[in-house]
Amino acid sequence: MESSKMDRRKKYTRMRLRDSLIELLKDKEITAITIKELCEQADINRSTFYAHYRDQLDLLETIEEEIIEDMAAYMAQYEERQEDDQQMIEKLMAYFASKKEVCRILLNDKKDTGFQKKVMTFAHQTFMKNWTPGSELDEDLYEYVSTFIISGSIHVIKRWLNNDMDKSPKEMAEIINRLVKEGLGES
């Protein structure tokens, strides 16, 4: 019984710290956030913070990793059904929509987080593993093309999040899928 209470307290403390860091990241760079203000925002003492994390960067890293793991678990349920690219992209857009605030903050160009790189790696592993380029692409060129596709898609997603998701996840999936498969359609 005592262990259950501790687990709930630990989870609550970690949740408060995560939420507080995300709130502070709205206005500040991670390097400008002090442990003192993070603890004040979370209403915990410094020793409690240090019982869970080394520093604010460790907390940020944990948040980013948890989101990537959550995203992977979310997408895995659809991969098993072998849904087509359009449906998979739509599910990914729905995931970003469900985590809109935290994703918008972590994917912000003005904030120095490694989250975008983690999302790029995840997207490459999730989407590009099944993509078979035409025979005209050698392995070197494939790496450039796949990087272009993933980077462009992430920037489209960032624009969408910053535009308060002015289109539905389905509409965004159609846009991204069309751009990936057909380009701009200009010769």
PDB file of C-alpha atoms in Angstrom:
ATOM      1  CA  MET A   1       0.000   0.000   0.000  1.00  0.00           C
ATOM      2  CA  GLU A   2       2.802   2.423   0.901  1.00  0.00           C
ATOM      3  CA  SER A   3       4.554   1.731  -2.425  1.00  0.00           C
ATOM      4  CA  SER A   4       1.371   2.609  -4.313  1.00  0.00           C
ATOM      5  CA  LYS A   5       1.178   5.965  -2.540  1.00  0.00           C
ATOM      6  CA  MET A   6       4.799   6.697  -3.388  1.00  0.00           C
ATOM      7  CA  ASP A   7       4.255   5.784  -7.007  1.00  0.00           C
ATOM      8  CA  ARG A   8       1.295   8.148  -7.226  1.00  0.00           C
ATOM      9  CA  ARG A   9       3.256  10.920  -5.533  1.00  0.00           C
ATOM     10  CA  LYS A  10       6.206  10.366  -7.864  1.00  0.00           C
ATOM     11  CA  LYS A  11       3.953  10.422 -10.915  1.00  0.00           C
ATOM     12  CA  TYR A  12       2.228  13.561  -9.684  1.00  0.00           C
ATOM     13  CA  THR A  13       5.536  15.310  -8.964  1.00  0.00           C
ATOM     14  CA  ARG A  14       6.926  14.391 -12.372  1.00  0.00           C
ATOM     15  CA  MET A  15       3.722  15.537 -14.060  1.00  0.00           C
ATOM     16  CA  ARG A  16       3.911  18.896 -12.228  1.00  0.00           C
ATOM     17  CA  LEU A  17       7.526  19.315 -13.276  1.00  0.00           C
ATOM     18  CA  ARG A  18       6.777  18.432 -16.918  1.00  0.00           C
ATOM     19  CA  ASP A  19       3.818  20.792 -17.058  1.00  0.00           C
ATOM     20  CA  SER A  20       5.808  23.558 -15.388  1.00  0.00           C
ATOM     21  CA  LEU A  21       8.721  23.216 -17.777  1.00  0.00           C
ATOM     22  CA  ILE A  22       6.411  23.297 -20.801  1.00  0.00           C
ATOM     23  CA  GLU A  23       4.747  26.410 -19.401  1.00  0.00           C
ATOM     24  CA  LEU A  24       8.105  28.128 -18.894  1.00  0.00           C
ATOM     25  CA  LEU A  25       9.279  27.112 -22.380  1.00  0.00           C
ATOM     26  CA  LYS A  26       6.474  29.214 -23.846  1.00  0.00           C
ATOM     27  CA  ASP A  27       8.485  32.312 -23.000  1.00  0.00           C
ATOM     28  CA  LYS A  28      12.079  31.195 -22.424  1.00  0.00           C
ATOM     29  CA  GLU A  29      14.876  29.104 -23.839  1.00  0.00           C
ATOM     30  CA  ILE A  30      15.670  25.969 -21.872  1.00  0.00           C
ATOM     31  CA  THR A  31      19.081  27.394 -20.971  1.00  0.00           C
ATOM     32  CA  ALA A  32      17.448  30.489 -19.453  1.00  0.00           C
ATOM     33  CA  ILE A  33      15.176  28.482 -17.151  1.00  0.00           C
ATOM     34  CA  THR A  34      16.563  28.030 -13.658  1.00  0.00           C
ATOM     35  CA  ILE A  35      15.853  25.140 -11.329  1.00  0.00           C
ATOM     36  CA  LYS A  36      14.618  27.687  -8.784  1.00  0.00           C
ATOM     37  CA  GLU A  37      11.923  29.103 -11.073  1.00  0.00           C
ATOM     38  CA  LEU A  38      10.992  25.626 -12.300  1.00  0.00           C
ATOM     39  CA  CYS A  39      10.493  24.495  -8.690  1.00  0.00           C
ATOM     40  CA  GLU A  40       8.494  27.631  -7.888  1.00  0.00           C
ATOM     41  CA  GLN A  41       6.284  27.052 -10.938  1.00  0.00           C
ATOM     42  CA  ALA A  42       5.746  23.398  -9.942  1.00  0.00           C
ATOM     43  CA  ASP A  43       5.375  24.290  -6.242  1.00  0.00           C
ATOM     44  CA  ILE A  44       7.991  21.772  -5.126  1.00  0.00           C
ATOM     45  CA  ASN A  45      11.330  22.150  -3.401  1.00  0.00           C
ATOM     46  CA  ARG A  46      14.720  21.799  -5.068  1.00  0.00           C
ATOM     47  CA  SER A  47      15.622  18.562  -3.304  1.00  0.00           C
ATOM     48  CA  THR A  48      12.466  16.976  -4.690  1.00  0.00           C
ATOM     49  CA  PHE A  49      13.442  18.127  -8.174  1.00  0.00           C
ATOM     50  CA  TYR A  50      16.921  16.639  -7.821  1.00  0.00           C
ATOM     51  CA  ALA A  51      15.445  13.363  -6.592  1.00  0.00           C
ATOM     52  CA  HIS A  52      13.931  12.993 -10.065  1.00  0.00           C
ATOM     53  CA  TYR A  53      16.186  14.835 -12.529  1.00  0.00           C
ATOM     54  CA  ARG A  54      19.793  16.030 -12.828  1.00  0.00           C
ATOM     55  CA  ASP A  55      18.823  19.404 -14.298  1.00  0.00           C
ATOM     56  CA  GLN A  56      16.282  21.109 -16.563  1.00  0.00           C
ATOM     57  CA  LEU A  57      17.901  19.568 -19.662  1.00  0.00           C
ATOM     58  CA  ASP A  58      17.434  16.095 -18.194  1.00  0.00           C
ATOM     59  CA  LEU A  59      13.761  16.891 -17.607  1.00  0.00           C
ATOM     60  CA  LEU A  60      13.368  18.192 -21.168  1.00  0.00           C
ATOM     61  CA  GLU A  61      15.083  15.099 -22.572  1.00  0.00           C
ATOM     62  CA  THR A  62      12.703  12.916 -20.559  1.00  0.00           C
ATOM     63  CA  ILE A  63       9.677  14.805 -21.899  1.00  0.00           C
ATOM     64  CA  GLU A  64      10.899  14.471 -25.488  1.00  0.00           C
ATOM     65  CA  GLU A  65      11.633  10.757 -25.109  1.00  0.00           C
ATOM     66  CA  GLU A  66       8.221  10.107 -23.533  1.00  0.00           C
ATOM     67  CA  ILE A  67       6.469  11.825 -26.439  1.00  0.00           C
ATOM     68  CA  ILE A  68       8.458   9.854 -29.016  1.00  0.00           C
ATOM     69  CA  GLU A  69       7.710   6.584 -27.175  1.00  0.00           C
ATOM     70  CA  ASP A  70       4.038   7.535 -26.925  1.00  0.00           C
ATOM     71  CA  MET A  71       3.965   8.448 -30.621  1.00  0.00           C
ATOM     72  CA  ALA A  72       5.624   5.140 -31.539  1.00  0.00           C
ATOM     73  CA  ALA A  73       3.086   3.166 -29.500  1.00  0.00           C
ATOM     74  CA  TYR A  74       0.232   5.164 -31.038  1.00  0.00           C
ATOM     75  CA  MET A  75       1.480   4.598 -34.582  1.00  0.00           C
ATOM     76  CA  ALA A  76       2.308   0.913 -33.989  1.00  0.00           C
ATOM     77  CA  GLN A  77      -1.351   0.085 -33.548  1.00  0.00           C
ATOM     78  CA  TYR A  78      -2.006   1.351 -37.083  1.00  0.00           C
ATOM     79  CA  GLU A  79       1.113  -0.189 -38.632  1.00  0.00           C
ATOM     80  CA  GLU A  80      -0.142  -3.611 -37.558  1.00  0.00           C
ATOM     81  CA  ARG A  81      -3.281  -3.029 -39.631  1.00  0.00           C
ATOM     82  CA  GLN A  82      -1.038  -2.183 -42.609  1.00  0.00           C
ATOM     83  CA  GLU A  83      -2.879   1.010 -43.384  1.00  0.00           C
ATOM     84  CA  ASP A  84      -1.818   2.973 -46.446  1.00  0.00           C
ATOM     85  CA  ASP A  85       0.449   6.036 -46.368  1.00  0.00           C
ATOM     86  CA  GLN A  86      -2.466   8.469 -46.400  1.00  0.00           C
ATOM     87  CA  GLN A  87      -4.074   6.836 -43.372  1.00  0.00           C
ATOM     88  CA  MET A  88      -0.777   6.605 -41.488  1.00  0.00           C
ATOM     89  CA  ILE A  89      -0.026  10.290 -42.080  1.00  0.00           C
ATOM     90  CA  GLU A  90      -3.554  11.157 -40.973  1.00  0.00           C
ATOM     91  CA  LYS A  91      -3.036   9.180 -37.742  1.00  0.00           C
ATOM     92  CA  LEU A  92       0.239  11.008 -37.153  1.00  0.00           C
ATOM     93  CA  MET A  93      -1.499  14.356 -37.707  1.00  0.00           C
ATOM     94  CA  ALA A  94      -4.229  13.313 -35.257  1.00  0.00           C
ATOM     95  CA  TYR A  95      -1.522  12.480 -32.725  1.00  0.00           C
ATOM     96  CA  PHE A  96       0.072  15.923 -33.130  1.00  0.00           C
ATOM     97  CA  ALA A  97      -3.377  17.483 -32.776  1.00  0.00           C
ATOM     98  CA  SER A  98      -3.923  15.609 -29.499  1.00  0.00           C
ATOM     99  CA  LYS A  99      -0.600  16.955 -28.164  1.00  0.00           C
ATOM    100  CA  LYS A 100      -0.855  20.306 -29.893  1.00  0.00           C
ATOM    101  CA  GLU A 101       0.454  22.590 -27.155  1.00  0.00           C
ATOM    102  CA  VAL A 102       3.513  20.583 -26.171  1.00  0.00           C
ATOM    103  CA  CYS A 103       4.399  19.772 -29.796  1.00  0.00           C
ATOM    104  CA  ARG A 104       4.043  23.410 -30.819  1.00  0.00           C
ATOM    105  CA  ILE A 105       6.415  24.453 -28.042  1.00  0.00           C
ATOM    106  CA  LEU A 106       8.957  21.690 -28.634  1.00  0.00           C
ATOM    107  CA  LEU A 107       8.938  22.165 -32.416  1.00  0.00           C
ATOM    108  CA  ASN A 108       9.271  25.946 -32.138  1.00  0.00           C
ATOM    109  CA  ASP A 109      12.198  27.279 -34.189  1.00  0.00           C
ATOM    110  CA  LYS A 110      12.972  29.784 -31.457  1.00  0.00           C
ATOM    111  CA  LYS A 111      13.410  27.130 -28.780  1.00  0.00           C
ATOM    112  CA  ASP A 112      16.572  25.091 -28.757  1.00  0.00           C
ATOM    113  CA  THR A 113      15.393  21.542 -28.164  1.00  0.00           C
ATOM    114  CA  GLY A 114      16.446  18.320 -29.834  1.00  0.00           C
ATOM    115  CA  PHE A 115      12.837  17.314 -30.337  1.00  0.00           C
ATOM    116  CA  GLN A 116      12.730  18.068 -34.061  1.00  0.00           C
ATOM    117  CA  LYS A 117      15.684  15.772 -34.666  1.00  0.00           C
ATOM    118  CA  LYS A 118      13.991  13.032 -32.637  1.00  0.00           C
ATOM    119  CA  VAL A 119      10.788  13.449 -34.647  1.00  0.00           C
ATOM    120  CA  MET A 120      12.802  13.284 -37.875  1.00  0.00           C
ATOM    121  CA  THR A 121      14.463  10.050 -36.763  1.00  0.00           C
ATOM    122  CA  PHE A 122      11.111   8.600 -35.711  1.00  0.00           C
ATOM    123  CA  ALA A 123       9.454   9.597 -38.996  1.00  0.00           C
ATOM    124  CA  HIS A 124      12.323   8.168 -40.999  1.00  0.00           C
ATOM    125  CA  GLN A 125      12.078   4.849 -39.161  1.00  0.00           C
ATOM    126  CA  THR A 126       8.282   4.762 -39.356  1.00  0.00           C
ATOM    127  CA  PHE A 127       7.536   6.006 -42.850  1.00  0.00           C
ATOM    128  CA  MET A 128      10.653   5.640 -44.961  1.00  0.00           C
ATOM    129  CA  LYS A 129      11.313   1.986 -44.138  1.00  0.00           C
ATOM    130  CA  ASN A 130       8.506   0.933 -46.484  1.00  0.00           C
ATOM    131  CA  TRP A 131       9.302   3.458 -49.194  1.00  0.00           C
ATOM    132  CA  THR A 132      11.003   1.950 -52.203  1.00  0.00           C
ATOM    133  CA  PRO A 133      12.486   4.601 -54.433  1.00  0.00           C
ATOM    134  CA  GLY A 134      12.587   4.135 -58.167  1.00  0.00           C
ATOM    135  CA  SER A 135      15.524   2.238 -59.587  1.00  0.00           C
ATOM    136  CA  GLU A 136      17.102   5.535 -60.672  1.00  0.00           C
ATOM    137  CA  LEU A 137      17.923   6.430 -57.046  1.00  0.00           C
ATOM    138  CA  ASP A 138      21.143   5.065 -55.666  1.00  0.00           C
ATOM    139  CA  GLU A 139      21.604   4.696 -51.921  1.00  0.00           C
ATOM    140  CA  ASP A 140      23.306   8.089 -51.546  1.00  0.00           C
ATOM    141  CA  LEU A 141      20.541   9.928 -53.353  1.00  0.00           C
ATOM    142  CA  TYR A 142      17.911   7.988 -51.402  1.00  0.00           C
ATOM    143  CA  GLU A 143      19.296   9.492 -48.161  1.00  0.00           C
ATOM    144  CA  TYR A 144      18.995  13.023 -49.567  1.00  0.00           C
ATOM    145  CA  VAL A 145      15.487  12.440 -50.908  1.00  0.00           C
ATOM    146  CA  SER A 146      14.251  10.863 -47.683  1.00  0.00           C
ATOM    147  CA  THR A 147      15.765  13.707 -45.619  1.00  0.00           C
ATOM    148  CA  PHE A 148      14.062  16.229 -47.914  1.00  0.00           C
ATOM    149  CA  ILE A 149      10.695  14.483 -47.566  1.00  0.00           C
ATOM    150  CA  ILE A 150      10.871  14.161 -43.774  1.00  0.00           C
ATOM    151  CA  SER A 151      12.209  17.702 -43.204  1.00  0.00           C
ATOM    152  CA  GLY A 152       9.621  19.232 -45.482  1.00  0.00           C
ATOM    153  CA  SER A 153       6.831  17.271 -43.826  1.00  0.00           C
ATOM    154  CA  ILE A 154       7.928  18.353 -40.358  1.00  0.00           C
ATOM    155  CA  HIS A 155       8.009  21.997 -41.423  1.00  0.00           C
ATOM    156  CA  VAL A 156       4.503  21.647 -42.865  1.00  0.00           C
ATOM    157  CA  ILE A 157       3.380  20.169 -39.532  1.00  0.00           C
ATOM    158  CA  LYS A 158       5.034  23.041 -37.638  1.00  0.00           C
ATOM    159  CA  ARG A 159       3.266  25.580 -39.859  1.00  0.00           C
ATOM    160  CA  TRP A 160      -0.043  23.775 -39.258  1.00  0.00           C
ATOM    161  CA  LEU A 161       0.449  23.761 -35.466  1.00  0.00           C
ATOM    162  CA  ASN A 162       1.389  27.451 -35.509  1.00  0.00           C
ATOM    163  CA  ASN A 163      -1.706  28.237 -37.603  1.00  0.00           C
ATOM    164  CA  ASP A 164      -3.873  26.762 -34.831  1.00  0.00           C
ATOM    165  CA  MET A 165      -4.475  23.646 -36.917  1.00  0.00           C
ATOM    166  CA  ASP A 166      -6.551  25.533 -39.479  1.00  0.00           C
ATOM    167  CA  LYS A 167      -7.089  22.306 -41.426  1.00  0.00           C
ATOM    168  CA  SER A 168      -8.211  18.898 -40.227  1.00  0.00           C
ATOM    169  CA  PRO A 169      -5.694  16.074 -39.759  1.00  0.00           C
ATOM    170  CA  LYS A 170      -7.207  14.422 -42.844  1.00  0.00           C
ATOM    171  CA  GLU A 171      -6.719  17.553 -44.980  1.00  0.00           C
ATOM    172  CA  MET A 172      -3.134  17.880 -43.789  1.00  0.00           C
ATOM    173  CA  ALA A 173      -2.454  14.214 -44.508  1.00  0.00           C
ATOM    174  CA  GLU A 174      -3.764  14.728 -48.045  1.00  0.00           C
ATOM    175  CA  ILE A 175      -1.502  17.759 -48.535  1.00  0.00           C
ATOM    176  CA  ILE A 176       1.610  16.007 -47.234  1.00  0.00           C
ATOM    177  CA  ASN A 177       0.883  12.786 -49.102  1.00  0.00           C
ATOM    178  CA  ARG A 178       0.297  14.684 -52.355  1.00  0.00           C
ATOM    179  CA  LEU A 179       3.498  16.701 -51.952  1.00  0.00           C
ATOM    180  CA  VAL A 180       5.522  13.558 -51.215  1.00  0.00           C
ATOM    181  CA  LYS A 181       4.086  11.527 -54.068  1.00  0.00           C
ATOM    182  CA  GLU A 182       3.517  14.170 -56.725  1.00  0.00           C
ATOM    183  CA  GLY A 183       5.606  17.158 -55.703  1.00  0.00           C
ATOM    184  CA  LEU A 184       4.257  20.461 -56.926  1.00  0.00           C
ATOM    185  CA  GLY A 185       3.205  18.937 -60.233  1.00  0.00           C
ATOM    186  CA  GLU A 186       5.245  21.453 -62.199  1.00  0.00           C
ATOM    187  CA  SER A 187       7.759  20.574 -64.857  1.00  0.00           C
TER     188      SER A 187
END
